[in-house]
CSV table of C-alpha atoms and ligand atoms in Angstrom, one decimal:
chain,number,residue,atom,x,y,z
A,1,MET,CA,-253.8,160.0,-75.7
A,2,GLN,CA,-252.8,162.0,-72.8
A,3,ASN,CA,-252.7,159.5,-69.8
A,4,ARG,CA,-250.7,161.0,-66.8
A,5,ARG,CA,-249.6,157.8,-64.2
A,6,THR,CA,-248.5,159.3,-61.2
A,7,ASP,CA,-247.6,156.2,-59.2
A,8,ASN,CA,-244.4,154.5,-59.2
A,9,LYS,CA,-244.3,151.0,-57.8
A,10,HIS,CA,-240.3,150.5,-58.7
A,11,ASP,CA,-238.8,152.1,-55.8
A,12,ARG,CA,-235.1,151.2,-56.6
A,13,PRO,CA,-232.2,151.7,-56.0
A,14,CYS,CA,-232.1,155.6,-57.1
A,15,ARG,CA,-233.4,157.1,-53.5
A,16,GLY,CA,-232.8,160.4,-51.4
A,17,LYS,CA,-234.4,163.4,-52.0
A,18,LYS,CA,-238.2,163.2,-53.6
A,19,ASP,CA,-236.7,164.3,-57.2
A,20,GLY,CA,-233.2,163.8,-56.6
A,21,MET,CA,-232.5,166.3,-59.1
A,22,ASN,CA,-230.6,169.6,-59.6
A,23,SER,CA,-232.1,171.1,-62.4
A,24,ALA,CA,-230.1,172.1,-65.7
A,25,PHE,CA,-232.3,175.2,-65.5
A,26,GLY,CA,-230.2,177.4,-63.0
A,27,SER,CA,-227.4,175.4,-63.2
A,28,GLY,CA,-225.2,177.6,-65.3
A,29,HIS,CA,-225.8,174.9,-68.1
A,30,PHE,CA,-225.7,176.2,-71.2
A,31,PHE,CA,-228.3,174.6,-73.3
A,32,LYS,CA,-226.9,173.8,-77.0
A,33,LYS,CA,-229.2,173.9,-79.6
A,34,GLN,CA,-226.9,171.8,-81.5
A,35,PHE,CA,-227.0,169.2,-79.6
A,36,GLY,CA,-231.1,169.2,-79.7
A,37,GLN,CA,-231.4,170.1,-75.9
A,38,ASN,CA,-234.8,170.0,-74.9
A,39,PHE,CA,-235.0,168.7,-71.4
A,40,LEU,CA,-237.8,167.2,-69.7
A,41,SER,CA,-238.4,167.4,-65.7
A,42,ASP,CA,-241.8,166.6,-65.1
A,43,ASP,CA,-241.5,163.7,-63.1
A,44,ALA,CA,-245.4,162.1,-63.8
A,45,LEU,CA,-244.8,162.6,-67.3
A,46,LEU,CA,-241.2,160.5,-66.8
A,47,ALA,CA,-242.9,157.9,-65.1
A,48,ASP,CA,-245.3,157.8,-67.9
A,49,ILE,CA,-242.8,157.2,-70.4
A,50,VAL,CA,-241.3,154.6,-68.5
A,51,ALA,CA,-244.5,153.0,-68.6
A,52,ASP,CA,-244.7,152.7,-71.4
A,53,ALA,CA,-241.6,151.1,-72.0
A,54,ASP,CA,-243.1,148.4,-70.0
A,55,LEU,CA,-239.8,147.8,-68.1
A,56,SER,CA,-239.2,144.9,-65.9
A,57,PRO,CA,-236.4,145.0,-63.2
A,58,ASP,CA,-234.6,142.5,-64.8
A,59,ASP,CA,-233.9,144.7,-68.1
A,60,ALA,CA,-231.2,146.7,-69.1
A,61,VAL,CA,-231.9,149.9,-71.0
A,62,LEU,CA,-229.6,152.0,-73.2
A,63,GLU,CA,-230.4,155.9,-73.0
A,64,ILE,CA,-229.3,158.1,-75.5
A,65,GLY,CA,-229.3,161.7,-74.3
A,66,PRO,CA,-229.1,161.7,-70.6
A,67,GLY,CA,-229.4,165.6,-70.5
A,68,ALA,CA,-229.6,166.2,-66.8
A,69,GLY,CA,-230.3,163.0,-66.0
A,70,ALA,CA,-234.0,163.1,-65.3
A,71,LEU,CA,-235.0,160.3,-67.4
A,72,THR,CA,-232.3,158.4,-66.5
A,73,ARG,CA,-233.3,158.6,-62.7
A,74,HIS,CA,-236.9,156.7,-63.2
A,75,LEU,CA,-235.0,154.7,-65.5
A,76,ALA,CA,-232.7,153.4,-63.0
A,77,LYS,CA,-235.5,152.8,-60.5
A,78,ALA,CA,-237.5,150.6,-63.2
A,79,ALA,CA,-234.4,148.4,-64.4
A,80,LYS,CA,-231.4,146.5,-63.5
A,81,LYS,CA,-229.3,148.8,-65.4
A,82,VAL,CA,-229.0,151.6,-67.6
A,83,VAL,CA,-226.0,153.0,-69.6
A,84,ALA,CA,-226.4,156.6,-71.3
A,85,TYR,CA,-224.7,157.9,-74.1
A,86,GLU,CA,-224.0,161.6,-73.6
A,87,ILE,CA,-222.1,163.7,-76.4
A,88,ASP,CA,-222.0,166.9,-74.3
A,89,THR,CA,-219.3,166.7,-71.6
A,90,ASP,CA,-220.5,169.9,-70.1
A,91,LEU,CA,-223.3,167.7,-68.7
A,92,LYS,CA,-220.5,166.0,-66.2
A,93,ARG,CA,-220.9,167.7,-63.4
A,94,LEU,CA,-224.5,168.0,-63.2
A,95,LEU,CA,-225.2,164.3,-64.3
A,96,SER,CA,-222.5,162.9,-61.7
A,97,GLN,CA,-224.2,165.0,-59.0
A,98,ASN,CA,-227.8,164.1,-60.2
A,99,LEU,CA,-227.3,159.9,-60.6
A,100,ALA,CA,-224.8,159.9,-57.4
A,101,ASP,CA,-227.4,157.7,-55.7
A,102,CYS,CA,-227.8,155.8,-58.9
A,103,PRO,CA,-225.3,152.9,-59.1
A,104,ASN,CA,-227.1,151.0,-61.7
A,105,ALA,CA,-226.8,154.6,-64.0
A,106,GLU,CA,-223.5,154.6,-66.0
A,107,VAL,CA,-222.7,157.8,-68.5
A,108,VAL,CA,-221.0,157.3,-71.4
A,109,PHE,CA,-219.7,160.7,-72.8
A,110,LYS,CA,-219.6,159.8,-76.5
A,111,ASP,CA,-221.6,160.4,-79.7
A,112,PHE,CA,-224.1,157.3,-79.9
A,113,MET,CA,-223.7,157.5,-83.6
A,114,ARG,CA,-220.1,156.3,-83.0
A,115,ALA,CA,-220.7,153.6,-80.6
A,116,THR,CA,-220.5,150.2,-81.6
A,117,ASP,CA,-222.8,146.7,-81.4
A,118,GLU,CA,-219.8,145.3,-80.0
A,119,GLU,CA,-219.3,148.1,-77.0
A,120,ILE,CA,-222.9,147.9,-76.5
A,121,THR,CA,-223.1,144.3,-76.3
A,122,GLU,CA,-220.4,144.2,-74.0
A,123,LYS,CA,-221.8,146.9,-71.3
A,124,LEU,CA,-225.9,145.8,-71.9
A,125,GLY,CA,-226.1,142.0,-73.3
A,126,ASN,CA,-228.0,141.6,-76.2
A,127,ASP,CA,-231.6,141.7,-75.2
A,128,TYR,CA,-231.7,145.5,-74.2
A,129,ALA,CA,-234.4,148.0,-74.4
A,130,VAL,CA,-234.0,151.4,-75.8
A,131,VAL,CA,-235.5,154.5,-74.1
A,132,ALA,CA,-234.6,158.1,-75.0
A,133,ASN,CA,-236.0,161.6,-75.3
A,134,LEU,CA,-234.2,162.0,-78.7
A,135,PRO,CA,-232.1,165.0,-80.0
A,136,TYR,CA,-234.3,165.8,-83.1
A,137,TYR,CA,-231.4,166.1,-85.6
A,138,ILE,CA,-230.5,162.4,-85.3
A,139,THR,CA,-234.0,160.9,-84.9
A,140,ALA,CA,-234.1,159.4,-88.2
A,141,PRO,CA,-230.5,158.0,-88.1
A,142,VAL,CA,-231.1,156.1,-84.8
A,143,ILE,CA,-234.3,154.7,-86.2
A,144,THR,CA,-233.0,153.5,-88.8
A,145,LEU,CA,-230.0,152.3,-87.1
A,146,PHE,CA,-231.9,150.0,-84.7
A,147,ILE,CA,-234.1,149.0,-87.6
A,148,GLU,CA,-230.5,147.6,-89.7
A,149,LYS,CA,-229.7,146.0,-86.6
A,150,VAL,CA,-232.8,143.9,-86.1
A,151,GLN,CA,-232.9,143.3,-89.6
A,152,ARG,CA,-229.4,142.0,-89.3
A,153,GLY,CA,-230.2,139.5,-86.8
A,154,ALA,CA,-229.7,141.8,-83.3
A,155,ARG,CA,-232.3,141.0,-80.3
A,156,ILE,CA,-233.3,144.5,-79.2
A,157,LYS,CA,-236.4,144.3,-77.0
A,158,SER,CA,-238.1,147.2,-78.3
A,159,LEU,CA,-237.4,151.8,-78.4
A,160,THR,CA,-239.5,154.0,-76.6
A,161,LEU,CA,-239.2,157.1,-78.2
A,162,THR,CA,-239.9,161.1,-77.3
A,163,LEU,CA,-240.0,162.7,-81.0
A,164,GLN,CA,-241.4,165.1,-83.1
A,165,LYS,CA,-245.2,164.8,-83.1
A,166,GLU,CA,-244.7,165.1,-86.8
A,167,VAL,CA,-242.0,162.0,-87.1
A,168,ALA,CA,-244.2,160.1,-84.8
A,169,ASP,CA,-247.2,160.4,-87.4
A,170,ARG,CA,-245.0,158.9,-89.9
A,171,LEU,CA,-244.4,156.0,-88.1
A,172,VAL,CA,-247.4,155.1,-87.3
A,173,ALA,CA,-248.9,155.8,-90.4
A,174,LYS,CA,-251.1,153.8,-92.5
A,175,GLU,CA,-250.5,153.1,-96.4
A,176,GLY,CA,-252.6,155.3,-98.6
A,177,THR,CA,-251.9,158.4,-96.2
A,178,ALA,CA,-249.5,161.3,-97.1
A,179,ASP,CA,-247.7,160.3,-93.7
A,180,TYR,CA,-246.6,157.1,-95.0
A,181,GLY,CA,-243.6,156.1,-96.6
A,182,ALA,CA,-240.0,154.2,-96.5
A,183,ILE,CA,-239.4,154.5,-92.5
A,184,THR,CA,-242.9,153.4,-91.8
A,185,VAL,CA,-242.4,150.7,-94.0
A,186,ALA,CA,-239.0,149.6,-92.8
A,187,LEU,CA,-240.3,149.5,-89.2
A,188,ALA,CA,-243.4,147.7,-90.5
A,189,SER,CA,-241.1,144.8,-91.4
A,190,VAL,CA,-239.7,144.2,-88.3
A,191,ALA,CA,-241.9,145.8,-85.5
A,192,GLU,CA,-245.3,146.9,-84.1
A,193,ILE,CA,-245.9,150.6,-83.4
A,194,ALA,CA,-247.7,152.9,-81.5
A,195,LEU,CA,-248.1,156.2,-80.4
A,196,THR,CA,-248.7,156.1,-76.8
A,197,ARG,CA,-248.9,159.9,-76.1
A,198,THR,CA,-248.5,163.9,-77.0
A,199,ILE,CA,-246.5,165.9,-75.1
A,200,ASP,CA,-246.8,169.5,-75.4
A,201,ARG,CA,-244.1,171.7,-76.0
A,202,SER,CA,-244.7,173.7,-73.0
A,203,LEU,CA,-243.2,170.7,-71.1
A,204,PHE,CA,-239.7,171.0,-72.1
A,205,TYR,CA,-237.1,173.3,-71.5
A,206,PRO,CA,-236.0,175.6,-73.7
A,207,VAL,CA,-239.7,175.3,-75.1
A,208,PRO,CA,-239.2,174.0,-78.6
A,209,ASN,CA,-241.3,175.0,-81.8
A,210,VAL,CA,-242.8,171.8,-82.0
A,211,ASP,CA,-245.0,169.3,-80.1
A,212,SER,CA,-244.0,165.9,-79.3
A,213,ALA,CA,-245.0,162.3,-78.8
A,214,VAL,CA,-243.8,159.4,-77.5
A,215,VAL,CA,-243.9,156.3,-79.4
A,216,THR,CA,-243.3,152.6,-78.2
A,217,ILE,CA,-241.3,150.3,-80.8
A,218,ARG,CA,-241.4,146.7,-79.9
A,219,PHE,CA,-239.5,144.2,-82.2
A,220,LYS,CA,-240.8,141.2,-83.5
A,221,GLY,CA,-238.5,139.8,-85.7
A,222,ASN,CA,-238.8,138.9,-89.4
A,223,ARG,CA,-242.8,139.3,-89.0
A,224,LEU,CA,-243.2,139.7,-93.3
A,225,ASN,CA,-240.8,136.7,-94.0
A,226,VAL,CA,-238.4,139.0,-95.5
A,227,ALA,CA,-236.1,136.8,-97.6
A,228,ASP,CA,-233.5,139.7,-98.2
A,229,TYR,CA,-233.9,143.3,-96.5
A,230,SER,CA,-231.4,144.6,-99.1
A,231,SER,CA,-234.1,143.8,-102.1
A,232,PHE,CA,-237.0,145.2,-99.3
A,233,ARG,CA,-234.9,148.5,-98.8
A,234,GLU,CA,-234.7,148.3,-102.8
A,235,ILE,CA,-238.1,148.4,-104.0
A,236,THR,CA,-239.5,150.7,-101.0
A,237,ARG,CA,-236.8,153.1,-102.0
A,238,CYS,CA,-237.9,152.7,-106.0
A,239,ALA,CA,-241.6,152.9,-104.9
A,240,PHE,CA,-241.2,156.3,-103.1
A,241,ALA,CA,-238.4,157.3,-105.5
A,242,GLN,CA,-241.2,160.0,-106.8
A,243,ARG,CA,-244.1,160.1,-104.9
A,244,ARG,CA,-246.7,161.4,-107.3
A,245,LYS,CA,-245.8,158.9,-110.1
A,246,THR,CA,-247.7,155.3,-110.6
A,247,LEU,CA,-245.9,152.3,-108.9
A,248,SER,CA,-244.8,151.4,-112.9
A,249,ASN,CA,-243.5,154.2,-113.7
A,250,ASN,CA,-241.1,154.3,-110.4
A,251,VAL,CA,-240.3,150.7,-111.5
A,252,MET,CA,-239.5,151.9,-114.9
A,253,SER,CA,-237.0,154.4,-114.2
A,254,TYR,CA,-235.6,152.9,-110.9
A,255,PHE,CA,-235.0,149.5,-112.9
A,256,LYS,CA,-234.6,150.7,-116.3
A,257,THR,CA,-237.0,148.8,-118.1
A,258,ASP,CA,-240.1,149.1,-120.2
A,259,ARG,CA,-243.4,149.9,-119.4
A,260,THR,CA,-244.6,146.2,-120.2
A,261,THR,CA,-242.0,144.4,-118.4
A,262,ALA,CA,-243.0,146.7,-115.3
A,263,GLU,CA,-246.2,146.2,-115.6
A,264,ASN,CA,-246.1,142.6,-116.2
A,265,TRP,CA,-243.9,142.1,-113.2
A,266,LEU,CA,-246.1,143.9,-111.1
A,267,SER,CA,-249.3,142.2,-112.1
A,268,GLU,CA,-247.7,138.8,-111.5
A,269,ASN,CA,-246.8,139.5,-107.8
A,270,GLY,CA,-250.6,140.7,-107.5
A,271,ILE,CA,-250.4,144.5,-107.7
A,272,ASP,CA,-252.0,147.0,-109.8
A,273,GLY,CA,-249.5,149.0,-111.7
A,274,SER,CA,-251.3,152.4,-112.0
A,275,VAL,CA,-251.6,152.9,-108.1
A,276,ARG,CA,-249.0,155.0,-106.1
A,277,GLY,CA,-246.5,153.1,-104.2
A,278,GLU,CA,-247.5,154.6,-101.0
A,279,THR,CA,-250.9,152.4,-101.4
A,280,LEU,CA,-249.0,149.2,-100.7
A,281,SER,CA,-249.1,147.4,-97.7
A,282,PRO,CA,-245.9,146.3,-95.8
A,283,GLN,CA,-247.1,142.8,-96.7
A,284,GLN,CA,-247.2,143.6,-100.2
A,285,PHE,CA,-243.6,145.4,-100.5
A,286,ALA,CA,-242.8,142.2,-98.8
A,287,THR,CA,-244.1,140.1,-101.8
A,288,LEU,CA,-242.1,142.2,-104.6
A,289,ALA,CA,-239.0,142.1,-102.6
A,290,ASN,CA,-239.1,138.6,-102.3
A,291,ASN,CA,-239.9,138.1,-105.9
A,292,LEU,CA,-237.2,140.5,-106.9
A,293,TYR,CA,-234.6,138.4,-104.8
A,294,LYS,CA,-235.6,135.2,-106.5
A,295,LEU,CA,-235.2,137.0,-109.8
A,296,LYS,CA,-231.8,138.6,-108.9
A,297,ARG,CA,-230.8,134.9,-107.8
A,298,ASN,CA,-231.8,133.4,-111.1
B,1,SAM,N1,-233.2,162.8,-71.5
B,1,SAM,C1,-232.8,164.4,-71.4
B,1,SAM,C2,-234.5,164.6,-70.7
B,1,SAM,O1,-235.3,164.1,-71.2
B,1,SAM,O2,-234.2,165.7,-70.4
B,1,SAM,C3,-232.4,165.1,-72.5
B,1,SAM,C4,-232.7,164.7,-73.7
B,1,SAM,S1,-232.4,166.0,-74.9
B,1,SAM,C5,-234.0,166.1,-76.2
B,1,SAM,C6,-231.2,165.2,-76.0
B,1,SAM,C7,-229.7,165.0,-75.1
B,1,SAM,O3,-229.2,164.2,-76.0
B,1,SAM,C8,-228.8,166.1,-74.8
B,1,SAM,O4,-228.7,165.9,-73.5
B,1,SAM,C9,-227.9,166.2,-75.7
B,1,SAM,O5,-226.7,166.6,-75.5
B,1,SAM,C10,-227.8,164.8,-75.8
B,1,SAM,N2,-227.1,164.1,-77.6
B,1,SAM,C11,-227.2,165.3,-78.6
B,1,SAM,N3,-226.8,164.3,-79.5
B,1,SAM,C12,-226.3,163.0,-78.9
B,1,SAM,C13,-225.3,161.8,-79.4
B,1,SAM,N4,-224.9,162.0,-81.0
B,1,SAM,N5,-225.0,161.2,-78.8
B,1,SAM,C14,-225.4,161.1,-77.4
B,1,SAM,N6,-226.2,162.2,-76.9
B,1,SAM,C15,-226.6,163.0,-77.5
């Protein structure tokens, strides 16, 4: 869905020149591949991404990797407060220029993966939204980190992420498809996910080798009534351990049990052991996980 929206109903508090930006291109900034630096500057697209996030003027927003601050400026107009973590200290000057007229945007120069729950909560409260054009090398760790925070009871509102199209396809995949995997199931346990738009690679600088997409992940709490997330992760790991094997075979090797026990256990939970793990719905994973947890406690 390529839905361009150019109007921006929010007009505060970043004002100044029309785009207010000094581009990283031409600023002398040396783009660092190891930090996944592919910047966006198309204002219409950035406004669309912020619209996807569905922010309200009272929202607190966490951004991961502001780069030159193009998305940060749009976020600062739409939300009450933005805290952006940037690993590359070479971007200090450019970011302070580009965010000079955004008093509600704060940049923390630090590896986001080292930020603690406490420091984020201190800056943003408990119910913040995350918006990021993610560096490719930390896409899966960042998503997993937020899933686990929510599974531990954190009240994060949503993630609006620009990421590789092939990763986006995996996040929104339906059971029975090759893209469906452990991360799809983990996300489905706590959130509703939608792919809102695809982004042609030519809109990034430097131009990456792949196209991108925007996904919105809206957290909905424990929507599958999982009794114990550690058992849920265990059964998911088991089912996807060897994708070509049947579920019974994966249960046998993962739990070191015999065929009859594995097949009986699956069938007692309404599941045919001759299917592959990738055919199970998130709800079926929850059923198996809850039963596994019950068995562990007995
Ligand atoms: N938001 C900008 C945009 O859309 O143009 C830049 C996005 S660029 C894909 C990713 C940004 O994340 C870069 O600025 C990079 O330096 C930063 N980054 C990479 N790894 C990071 C990390 N571990 N913690 C914080 N920022 C990181």
